[in-house]
Amino acid sequence: MKVSVVSRSGKDVVKGGLELSDSATVADLQEAIHQRTKKFYPSRQRLTFPLKPGSKEKPVVLNYKKSLKDYCDGNHLTVVFKDLGTQVSYRTLFFFEYLGPLLLYPIFYYFPVYQFFGYKGERVIHPVQTYALYYWCFHYFKRIMETFFVHRFSHATSPLSNVFRNCAYYWTFGSYIAYYVNHPLYTPVNDLQMKIGFGFGVLCQICNFYCHILLRNLRSPDGNGGYQIPRGFLFNIVTCANYTTEIYQWLGFNIATQTVAGYIFLLVAIIIMTNWALAKHRRLKKLFDGKDGRPKYPRRWVILPPFL
Amino acid sequence: MAGFLSLLRRIYLSVYNWTVFVGWFQVLYLAVKTVRESGHQHVYSAVERPLQLAQTAAILEIFHSLVGLVRSPVSATLPQIASRLYLTWFILWSFPQTQTHILVTSLVISWSITEIIRYSFFGLKEALGFAPSWLLWLRYSTFLLLYPTGITSEVGLIYVALPFIKESEKYCIRMPNKWNFSFDFFYAAILALGIYVPGSPHMYGYMLGQRKKALSKSKKE
């Protein structure tokens, strides 16, 4: 089968096209493109079915597992190529964005950094500041462990630019919060409030971990679960229970440590996760519409009962 | 009903744009008159009221964007209005020692010429349904000079204000306090200066792109 590979502007990406066997898969096609173009390794390629000009539909992305025959009846297939830019594996991305908070926060606790901000003299460390250190570091250690041992990613890679963007977000906020919680002039809340905050936070982190296990089991090891309706535990009432528990565990941390910086971080995190949750909820409702034997997506909260 | 609402929108936006136009016209008139008659040190006190009114009224434009009354996206209007309000209230009004500086003159002249063109452009569009091509040309060409002069004035005035900001400790929140929060207006001003470094080429580049689109589109028509 002859395959023409064109750019979105119509130019030939692979001059003269490629010749592949009729039983070839999309993965084979990607490998062949890589062979000819050298710099475009498969995870950088986005191959779509050409759309009729003026069509408002979203282009169909070719699935690397499918056979070329699934997309083309005859013996000539045209695919549209888009370069996604330099890619890094999701594991690499997550590892570095979480490593920052894990290492930067203890620096503010253990080292005399506040002298550089003009605060001389002895620093008294309150118990809540020590517990906050353990809580914070455990949280990011948990995230790194989940990245390597729990999460099954739908896409193997992410664009390199996301490394800079995500690390800037996590590392800046991590330092900003660490600065205030470990400050020599930090004012602790009362004991009961601290215990409620950390206790609630730990409980939510445990629930969050369980949510991640449930999500992992929706996908098979070779990463081909597609989309499934999440079920069990809190997923029965809220689509993105993992985000819900994550938000509440940060709330617990903030109740215990009471800093404006921490609450700003919580607010931004809520905005970001709510955007993701709305997209996921919509996607699942659209996919599971109850037609053609597909189950209908049940009525559920999106992310934060009783608000959304 | 839809026709009535659309008419109401047009009337409201016409009134808004022409009212603010008059405000900025006043600013330009008073600024030029004062510089010629009394000198640049007196420009601020002459223009203070109309400047504050016309610039603060622009907050309404964020609202217009949010509810879809106008086409411009909030993301484009917000940074512009933020820097304008920062200069007007948090530098000039808050730190009187900056008010006699010559950069105030270049600032208000750059701003007022730009706004006069902009508000009359929108004012005509809403009231008459079209704007003359020479006004379109002005709107997308004067920025080539006025952005650099305006930005230089803004950056310069923030810089001039720095020692007074540091000394006065105005708008600062110190620790300890029960919310474990601090804010240093001096360092925030340094940060604001820092934002101008990538922000200015970004805005200028954006306007260049808009110019290309607007002027080629009008050529085709």
Short mmCIF file of N, CA and C in Angstrom, two decimals, chain A residues 52-206:
data_model
loop_
_atom_site.label_atom_id
_atom_site.label_comp_id
_atom_site.label_asym_id
_atom_site.label_seq_id
_atom_site.Cartn_x
_atom_site.Cartn_y
_atom_site.Cartn_z
N LYS A 52 -12.06 17.07 5.04
CA LYS A 52 -12.53 17.84 3.89
C LYS A 52 -12.33 19.31 4.23
N PRO A 53 -11.90 20.12 3.22
CA PRO A 53 -11.64 21.54 3.51
C PRO A 53 -12.92 22.21 4.00
N GLY A 54 -12.78 23.01 5.05
CA GLY A 54 -13.93 23.72 5.61
C GLY A 54 -14.68 22.91 6.63
N SER A 55 -14.28 21.63 6.82
CA SER A 55 -14.98 20.81 7.81
C SER A 55 -14.66 21.30 9.21
N LYS A 56 -15.72 21.36 10.03
CA LYS A 56 -15.50 21.87 11.39
C LYS A 56 -15.16 20.75 12.36
N GLU A 57 -15.13 19.50 11.88
CA GLU A 57 -14.91 18.39 12.83
C GLU A 57 -13.46 18.33 13.28
N LYS A 58 -13.27 17.67 14.39
CA LYS A 58 -11.90 17.44 14.87
C LYS A 58 -11.30 16.29 14.08
N PRO A 59 -10.03 16.43 13.67
CA PRO A 59 -9.42 15.36 12.87
C PRO A 59 -9.26 14.06 13.66
N VAL A 60 -9.39 12.93 12.97
CA VAL A 60 -9.23 11.62 13.60
C VAL A 60 -7.75 11.30 13.69
N VAL A 61 -7.26 11.07 14.90
CA VAL A 61 -5.85 10.72 15.08
C VAL A 61 -5.68 9.23 14.88
N LEU A 62 -4.68 8.86 14.08
CA LEU A 62 -4.44 7.44 13.82
C LEU A 62 -3.89 6.76 15.06
N ASN A 63 -4.45 5.63 15.40
CA ASN A 63 -4.03 4.87 16.57
C ASN A 63 -2.88 3.95 16.19
N TYR A 64 -1.79 4.00 16.98
CA TYR A 64 -0.58 3.29 16.56
C TYR A 64 -0.74 1.77 16.52
N LYS A 65 -1.79 1.28 17.22
CA LYS A 65 -1.97 -0.17 17.23
C LYS A 65 -2.75 -0.68 16.02
N LYS A 66 -3.56 0.22 15.42
CA LYS A 66 -4.44 -0.24 14.36
C LYS A 66 -3.66 -0.54 13.09
N SER A 67 -4.30 -1.35 12.28
CA SER A 67 -3.71 -1.69 11.00
C SER A 67 -4.07 -0.60 9.98
N LEU A 68 -3.22 -0.37 9.00
CA LEU A 68 -3.48 0.65 7.98
C LEU A 68 -4.77 0.35 7.22
N LYS A 69 -5.07 -0.94 7.12
CA LYS A 69 -6.28 -1.35 6.40
C LYS A 69 -7.53 -0.79 7.09
N ASP A 70 -7.45 -0.58 8.41
CA ASP A 70 -8.61 -0.05 9.14
C ASP A 70 -8.94 1.38 8.72
N TYR A 71 -7.96 2.07 8.15
CA TYR A 71 -8.18 3.46 7.78
C TYR A 71 -8.35 3.65 6.29
N CYS A 72 -8.04 2.62 5.50
CA CYS A 72 -8.06 2.82 4.06
C CYS A 72 -8.45 1.54 3.35
N ASP A 73 -9.45 1.64 2.46
CA ASP A 73 -9.90 0.45 1.75
C ASP A 73 -9.00 0.09 0.61
N GLY A 74 -8.60 1.09 -0.14
CA GLY A 74 -7.85 0.84 -1.38
C GLY A 74 -6.39 0.61 -1.13
N ASN A 75 -5.56 1.01 -2.07
CA ASN A 75 -4.12 0.81 -1.85
C ASN A 75 -3.36 2.13 -1.86
N HIS A 76 -4.09 3.28 -1.56
CA HIS A 76 -3.38 4.54 -1.37
C HIS A 76 -3.98 5.28 -0.19
N LEU A 77 -3.13 5.56 0.78
CA LEU A 77 -3.58 6.25 1.98
C LEU A 77 -2.82 7.56 2.12
N THR A 78 -3.55 8.63 2.42
CA THR A 78 -2.87 9.91 2.69
C THR A 78 -3.06 10.24 4.16
N VAL A 79 -1.97 10.55 4.83
CA VAL A 79 -2.06 10.98 6.23
C VAL A 79 -1.46 12.37 6.38
N VAL A 80 -2.05 13.14 7.32
CA VAL A 80 -1.54 14.47 7.60
C VAL A 80 -0.62 14.39 8.81
N PHE A 81 0.56 15.00 8.69
CA PHE A 81 1.60 14.89 9.71
C PHE A 81 1.74 16.20 10.47
N LYS A 82 1.85 16.09 11.78
CA LYS A 82 2.18 17.29 12.57
C LYS A 82 3.32 16.92 13.53
N ASP A 83 4.33 17.78 13.58
CA ASP A 83 5.44 17.57 14.50
C ASP A 83 5.06 18.12 15.88
N LEU A 84 5.06 17.27 16.88
CA LEU A 84 4.67 17.71 18.22
C LEU A 84 5.83 18.33 18.98
N GLY A 85 7.00 18.41 18.38
CA GLY A 85 8.15 18.99 19.06
C GLY A 85 8.85 17.95 19.92
N THR A 86 9.98 18.38 20.49
CA THR A 86 10.76 17.46 21.33
C THR A 86 9.88 16.94 22.46
N GLN A 87 9.97 15.64 22.69
CA GLN A 87 9.12 15.00 23.71
C GLN A 87 9.96 14.48 24.86
N VAL A 88 9.36 14.49 26.05
CA VAL A 88 9.98 13.80 27.18
C VAL A 88 8.94 12.82 27.71
N SER A 89 9.40 11.77 28.37
CA SER A 89 8.43 10.82 28.90
C SER A 89 7.71 11.47 30.07
N TYR A 90 6.44 11.10 30.27
CA TYR A 90 5.66 11.66 31.36
C TYR A 90 6.33 11.41 32.71
N ARG A 91 6.94 10.24 32.83
CA ARG A 91 7.60 9.91 34.10
C ARG A 91 8.71 10.91 34.39
N THR A 92 9.49 11.26 33.35
CA THR A 92 10.57 12.23 33.52
C THR A 92 9.99 13.58 33.94
N LEU A 93 8.94 14.01 33.24
CA LEU A 93 8.31 15.30 33.54
C LEU A 93 7.84 15.36 34.98
N PHE A 94 7.06 14.36 35.40
CA PHE A 94 6.52 14.35 36.76
C PHE A 94 7.63 14.27 37.80
N PHE A 95 8.64 13.45 37.52
CA PHE A 95 9.72 13.31 38.49
C PHE A 95 10.37 14.66 38.79
N PHE A 96 10.70 15.42 37.74
CA PHE A 96 11.38 16.68 37.96
C PHE A 96 10.47 17.75 38.55
N GLU A 97 9.20 17.75 38.15
CA GLU A 97 8.35 18.80 38.73
C GLU A 97 8.10 18.53 40.22
N TYR A 98 8.05 17.26 40.64
CA TYR A 98 7.83 16.96 42.06
C TYR A 98 9.12 17.00 42.88
N LEU A 99 10.26 16.81 42.21
CA LEU A 99 11.52 16.80 42.93
C LEU A 99 11.81 18.16 43.54
N GLY A 100 11.46 19.23 42.80
CA GLY A 100 11.68 20.59 43.28
C GLY A 100 11.09 20.82 44.67
N PRO A 101 9.74 20.70 44.82
CA PRO A 101 9.15 20.89 46.14
C PRO A 101 9.75 19.97 47.21
N LEU A 102 10.06 18.74 46.82
CA LEU A 102 10.59 17.79 47.79
C LEU A 102 11.93 18.23 48.34
N LEU A 103 12.77 18.84 47.50
CA LEU A 103 14.11 19.24 47.95
C LEU A 103 14.16 20.68 48.45
N LEU A 104 13.37 21.58 47.83
CA LEU A 104 13.46 22.99 48.17
C LEU A 104 12.86 23.30 49.54
N TYR A 105 11.73 22.68 49.87
CA TYR A 105 11.05 22.97 51.14
C TYR A 105 11.96 22.71 52.35
N PRO A 106 12.61 21.53 52.44
CA PRO A 106 13.48 21.28 53.59
C PRO A 106 14.62 22.28 53.72
N ILE A 107 15.03 22.89 52.59
CA ILE A 107 16.10 23.88 52.68
C ILE A 107 15.68 25.03 53.59
N PHE A 108 14.42 25.47 53.48
CA PHE A 108 13.93 26.57 54.31
C PHE A 108 13.82 26.14 55.77
N TYR A 109 13.60 24.84 56.01
CA TYR A 109 13.45 24.34 57.38
C TYR A 109 14.81 24.16 58.05
N TYR A 110 15.74 23.49 57.35
CA TYR A 110 16.99 23.09 57.96
C TYR A 110 18.09 24.13 57.90
N PHE A 111 18.13 24.95 56.84
CA PHE A 111 19.26 25.85 56.67
C PHE A 111 18.92 27.28 57.06
N PRO A 112 19.92 28.06 57.50
CA PRO A 112 19.64 29.43 57.97
C PRO A 112 19.44 30.40 56.81
N VAL A 113 18.45 30.12 55.95
CA VAL A 113 18.27 30.98 54.78
C VAL A 113 17.74 32.36 55.13
N TYR A 114 17.01 32.46 56.27
CA TYR A 114 16.36 33.74 56.57
C TYR A 114 17.36 34.82 56.93
N GLN A 115 18.60 34.42 57.23
CA GLN A 115 19.64 35.43 57.46
C GLN A 115 19.85 36.27 56.22
N PHE A 116 19.66 35.64 55.03
CA PHE A 116 19.84 36.38 53.79
C PHE A 116 18.69 37.34 53.52
N PHE A 117 17.59 37.14 54.27
CA PHE A 117 16.47 38.06 54.15
C PHE A 117 16.51 39.11 55.24
N GLY A 118 17.59 39.11 56.01
CA GLY A 118 17.75 40.14 57.03
C GLY A 118 17.30 39.76 58.42
N TYR A 119 16.96 38.47 58.66
CA TYR A 119 16.52 38.06 59.99
C TYR A 119 17.67 37.40 60.73
N LYS A 120 18.29 38.16 61.64
CA LYS A 120 19.42 37.60 62.36
C LYS A 120 18.93 36.90 63.63
N GLY A 121 19.80 36.17 64.23
CA GLY A 121 19.48 35.63 65.55
C GLY A 121 18.86 34.26 65.50
N GLU A 122 18.51 33.77 66.70
CA GLU A 122 18.00 32.41 66.85
C GLU A 122 16.62 32.26 66.24
N ARG A 123 16.36 31.04 65.79
CA ARG A 123 15.03 30.74 65.23
C ARG A 123 14.40 29.68 66.09
N VAL A 124 13.20 29.96 66.61
CA VAL A 124 12.48 28.94 67.39
C VAL A 124 11.59 28.14 66.45
N ILE A 125 11.71 26.82 66.49
CA ILE A 125 10.90 26.00 65.59
C ILE A 125 9.70 25.45 66.36
N HIS A 126 8.50 25.76 65.86
CA HIS A 126 7.27 25.28 66.47
C HIS A 126 6.98 23.86 65.98
N PRO A 127 6.31 23.05 66.82
CA PRO A 127 6.00 21.67 66.41
C PRO A 127 5.25 21.61 65.07
N VAL A 128 4.32 22.56 64.85
CA VAL A 128 3.53 22.51 63.62
C VAL A 128 4.44 22.64 62.39
N GLN A 129 5.53 23.39 62.55
CA GLN A 129 6.44 23.55 61.40
C GLN A 129 7.14 22.23 61.07
N THR A 130 7.45 21.46 62.11
CA THR A 130 8.09 20.16 61.89
C THR A 130 7.10 19.18 61.26
N TYR A 131 5.87 19.16 61.79
CA TYR A 131 4.88 18.26 61.19
C TYR A 131 4.58 18.64 59.76
N ALA A 132 4.57 19.98 59.50
CA ALA A 132 4.30 20.45 58.14
C ALA A 132 5.38 19.95 57.19
N LEU A 133 6.65 19.96 57.66
CA LEU A 133 7.75 19.46 56.84
C LEU A 133 7.51 18.00 56.48
N TYR A 134 7.16 17.19 57.49
CA TYR A 134 6.96 15.76 57.24
C TYR A 134 5.78 15.55 56.28
N TYR A 135 4.70 16.29 56.54
CA TYR A 135 3.50 16.17 55.72
C TYR A 135 3.80 16.51 54.26
N TRP A 136 4.45 17.65 54.06
CA TRP A 136 4.76 18.14 52.72
C TRP A 136 5.67 17.17 51.97
N CYS A 137 6.74 16.75 52.64
CA CYS A 137 7.70 15.87 51.98
C CYS A 137 7.09 14.50 51.72
N PHE A 138 6.26 14.02 52.65
CA PHE A 138 5.59 12.75 52.39
C PHE A 138 4.70 12.88 51.15
N HIS A 139 4.00 13.99 51.05
CA HIS A 139 3.09 14.19 49.91
C HIS A 139 3.82 14.09 48.58
N TYR A 140 4.96 14.78 48.47
CA TYR A 140 5.65 14.76 47.18
C TYR A 140 6.41 13.45 46.96
N PHE A 141 6.84 12.82 48.05
CA PHE A 141 7.44 11.49 47.92
C PHE A 141 6.37 10.52 47.41
N LYS A 142 5.18 10.60 47.96
CA LYS A 142 4.06 9.76 47.50
C LYS A 142 3.82 9.98 46.01
N ARG A 143 3.81 11.25 45.60
CA ARG A 143 3.54 11.55 44.19
C ARG A 143 4.59 10.91 43.28
N ILE A 144 5.87 10.98 43.71
CA ILE A 144 6.93 10.41 42.89
C ILE A 144 6.79 8.89 42.82
N MET A 145 6.48 8.27 43.95
CA MET A 145 6.29 6.82 43.96
C MET A 145 5.13 6.41 43.06
N GLU A 146 4.05 7.17 43.12
CA GLU A 146 2.90 6.85 42.27
C GLU A 146 3.26 6.99 40.80
N THR A 147 4.10 8.00 40.50
CA THR A 147 4.51 8.21 39.10
C THR A 147 5.21 6.99 38.56
N PHE A 148 6.06 6.37 39.38
CA PHE A 148 6.82 5.23 38.88
C PHE A 148 6.11 3.90 39.04
N PHE A 149 5.22 3.77 40.05
CA PHE A 149 4.67 2.44 40.32
C PHE A 149 3.16 2.32 40.18
N VAL A 150 2.47 3.42 40.12
CA VAL A 150 1.02 3.30 40.08
C VAL A 150 0.41 3.78 38.76
N HIS A 151 0.81 4.98 38.33
CA HIS A 151 0.12 5.56 37.18
C HIS A 151 0.36 4.79 35.90
N ARG A 152 -0.71 4.61 35.12
CA ARG A 152 -0.58 4.08 33.76
C ARG A 152 -0.97 5.23 32.85
N PHE A 153 -0.01 5.67 32.05
CA PHE A 153 -0.25 6.88 31.27
C PHE A 153 -0.91 6.59 29.93
N SER A 154 -1.85 7.46 29.54
CA SER A 154 -2.52 7.27 28.25
C SER A 154 -1.59 7.68 27.11
N HIS A 155 -0.78 8.72 27.37
CA HIS A 155 0.22 9.08 26.37
C HIS A 155 1.58 8.82 27.01
N ALA A 156 2.54 8.33 26.23
CA ALA A 156 3.85 8.05 26.82
C ALA A 156 4.62 9.31 27.08
N THR A 157 4.40 10.34 26.23
CA THR A 157 5.27 11.51 26.29
C THR A 157 4.50 12.82 26.35
N SER A 158 5.25 13.88 26.62
CA SER A 158 4.71 15.22 26.73
C SER A 158 5.73 16.18 26.11
N PRO A 159 5.31 17.32 25.54
CA PRO A 159 6.29 18.22 24.93
C PRO A 159 7.30 18.76 25.95
N LEU A 160 8.51 18.97 25.50
CA LEU A 160 9.59 19.44 26.37
C LEU A 160 9.23 20.75 27.05
N SER A 161 8.52 21.65 26.36
CA SER A 161 8.19 22.96 26.93
C SER A 161 7.39 22.81 28.23
N ASN A 162 6.67 21.70 28.36
CA ASN A 162 5.91 21.49 29.60
C ASN A 162 6.81 21.30 30.81
N VAL A 163 8.05 20.84 30.58
CA VAL A 163 8.97 20.67 31.69
C VAL A 163 9.24 22.04 32.33
N PHE A 164 9.51 23.04 31.49
CA PHE A 164 9.81 24.36 32.03
C PHE A 164 8.60 24.97 32.69
N ARG A 165 7.46 24.85 32.03
CA ARG A 165 6.24 25.43 32.56
C ARG A 165 5.85 24.79 33.89
N ASN A 166 5.80 23.46 33.93
CA ASN A 166 5.37 22.75 35.14
C ASN A 166 6.36 22.92 36.28
N CYS A 167 7.65 22.84 35.98
CA CYS A 167 8.64 23.02 37.04
C CYS A 167 8.57 24.44 37.60
N ALA A 168 8.36 25.43 36.74
CA ALA A 168 8.24 26.81 37.23
C ALA A 168 7.08 26.88 38.22
N TYR A 169 5.97 26.28 37.88
CA TYR A 169 4.77 26.30 38.74
C TYR A 169 5.06 25.64 40.09
N TYR A 170 5.49 24.38 40.07
CA TYR A 170 5.68 23.64 41.32
C TYR A 170 6.82 24.19 42.16
N TRP A 171 7.94 24.51 41.52
CA TRP A 171 9.10 24.95 42.27
C TRP A 171 8.87 26.33 42.88
N THR A 172 8.21 27.23 42.11
CA THR A 172 7.96 28.58 42.63
C THR A 172 6.99 28.53 43.80
N PHE A 173 5.87 27.84 43.61
CA PHE A 173 4.90 27.76 44.69
C PHE A 173 5.48 27.03 45.91
N GLY A 174 6.25 25.96 45.67
CA GLY A 174 6.86 25.23 46.77
C GLY A 174 7.74 26.14 47.60
N SER A 175 8.57 26.95 46.94
CA SER A 175 9.46 27.86 47.67
C SER A 175 8.66 28.94 48.38
N TYR A 176 7.64 29.44 47.69
CA TYR A 176 6.81 30.52 48.25
C TYR A 176 6.15 30.07 49.56
N ILE A 177 5.58 28.86 49.57
CA ILE A 177 4.93 28.34 50.77
C ILE A 177 5.96 28.01 51.83
N ALA A 178 7.06 27.37 51.42
CA ALA A 178 8.09 26.97 52.38
C ALA A 178 8.64 28.19 53.11
N TYR A 179 8.80 29.31 52.37
CA TYR A 179 9.31 30.54 52.97
C TYR A 179 8.45 30.96 54.15
N TYR A 180 7.13 30.93 53.99
CA TYR A 180 6.24 31.43 55.05
C TYR A 180 6.06 30.45 56.19
N VAL A 181 5.93 29.14 55.88
CA VAL A 181 5.67 28.19 56.97
C VAL A 181 6.89 28.08 57.89
N ASN A 182 8.09 28.23 57.34
CA ASN A 182 9.29 28.06 58.15
C ASN A 182 9.88 29.37 58.64
N HIS A 183 9.14 30.46 58.43
CA HIS A 183 9.63 31.81 58.75
C HIS A 183 9.90 31.97 60.24
N PRO A 184 10.95 32.71 60.61
CA PRO A 184 11.24 32.94 62.04
C PRO A 184 10.08 33.64 62.76
N LEU A 185 9.28 34.45 62.04
CA LEU A 185 8.17 35.16 62.67
C LEU A 185 6.83 34.46 62.41
N TYR A 186 6.89 33.15 62.13
CA TYR A 186 5.67 32.38 61.87
C TYR A 186 4.80 32.30 63.12
N THR A 187 3.49 32.48 62.94
CA THR A 187 2.55 32.39 64.05
C THR A 187 1.73 31.11 63.93
N PRO A 188 1.91 30.14 64.83
CA PRO A 188 1.15 28.89 64.71
C PRO A 188 -0.31 29.08 65.10
N VAL A 189 -1.18 28.20 64.59
CA VAL A 189 -2.59 28.16 65.04
C VAL A 189 -2.63 27.34 66.32
N ASN A 190 -3.84 27.23 66.92
CA ASN A 190 -3.91 26.45 68.16
C ASN A 190 -3.79 24.95 67.87
N ASP A 191 -3.49 24.23 68.90
CA ASP A 191 -3.18 22.81 68.79
C ASP A 191 -4.28 21.98 68.13
N LEU A 192 -5.54 22.26 68.54
CA LEU A 192 -6.65 21.49 68.01
C LEU A 192 -6.79 21.70 66.51
N GLN A 193 -6.68 22.96 66.07
CA GLN A 193 -6.80 23.26 64.65
C GLN A 193 -5.71 22.55 63.87
N MET A 194 -4.51 22.52 64.42
CA MET A 194 -3.40 21.85 63.75
C MET A 194 -3.71 20.37 63.58
N LYS A 195 -4.20 19.75 64.67
CA LYS A 195 -4.47 18.32 64.62
C LYS A 195 -5.59 17.99 63.63
N ILE A 196 -6.63 18.82 63.63
CA ILE A 196 -7.73 18.60 62.69
C ILE A 196 -7.22 18.71 61.26
N GLY A 197 -6.42 19.76 61.01
CA GLY A 197 -5.91 19.99 59.66
C GLY A 197 -5.08 18.83 59.15
N PHE A 198 -4.06 18.45 59.93
CA PHE A 198 -3.18 17.37 59.48
C PHE A 198 -3.92 16.03 59.44
N GLY A 199 -4.78 15.79 60.44
CA GLY A 199 -5.52 14.53 60.47
C GLY A 199 -6.40 14.37 59.24
N PHE A 200 -7.16 15.43 58.94
CA PHE A 200 -8.02 15.42 57.76
C PHE A 200 -7.18 15.25 56.50
N GLY A 201 -6.05 15.96 56.45
CA GLY A 201 -5.17 15.89 55.28
C GLY A 201 -4.64 14.48 55.05
N VAL A 202 -4.20 13.84 56.12
CA VAL A 202 -3.67 12.48 55.98
C VAL A 202 -4.76 11.52 55.50
N LEU A 203 -5.94 11.67 56.07
CA LEU A 203 -7.06 10.83 55.64
C LEU A 203 -7.32 11.00 54.15
N CYS A 204 -7.31 12.25 53.69
CA CYS A 204 -7.57 12.51 52.27
C CYS A 204 -6.45 11.98 51.39
N GLN A 205 -5.21 12.03 51.88
CA GLN A 205 -4.10 11.49 51.08
C GLN A 205 -4.28 9.98 50.92
N ILE A 206 -4.72 9.31 51.97
CA ILE A 206 -4.95 7.87 51.87
C ILE A 206 -6.06 7.58 50.86
#
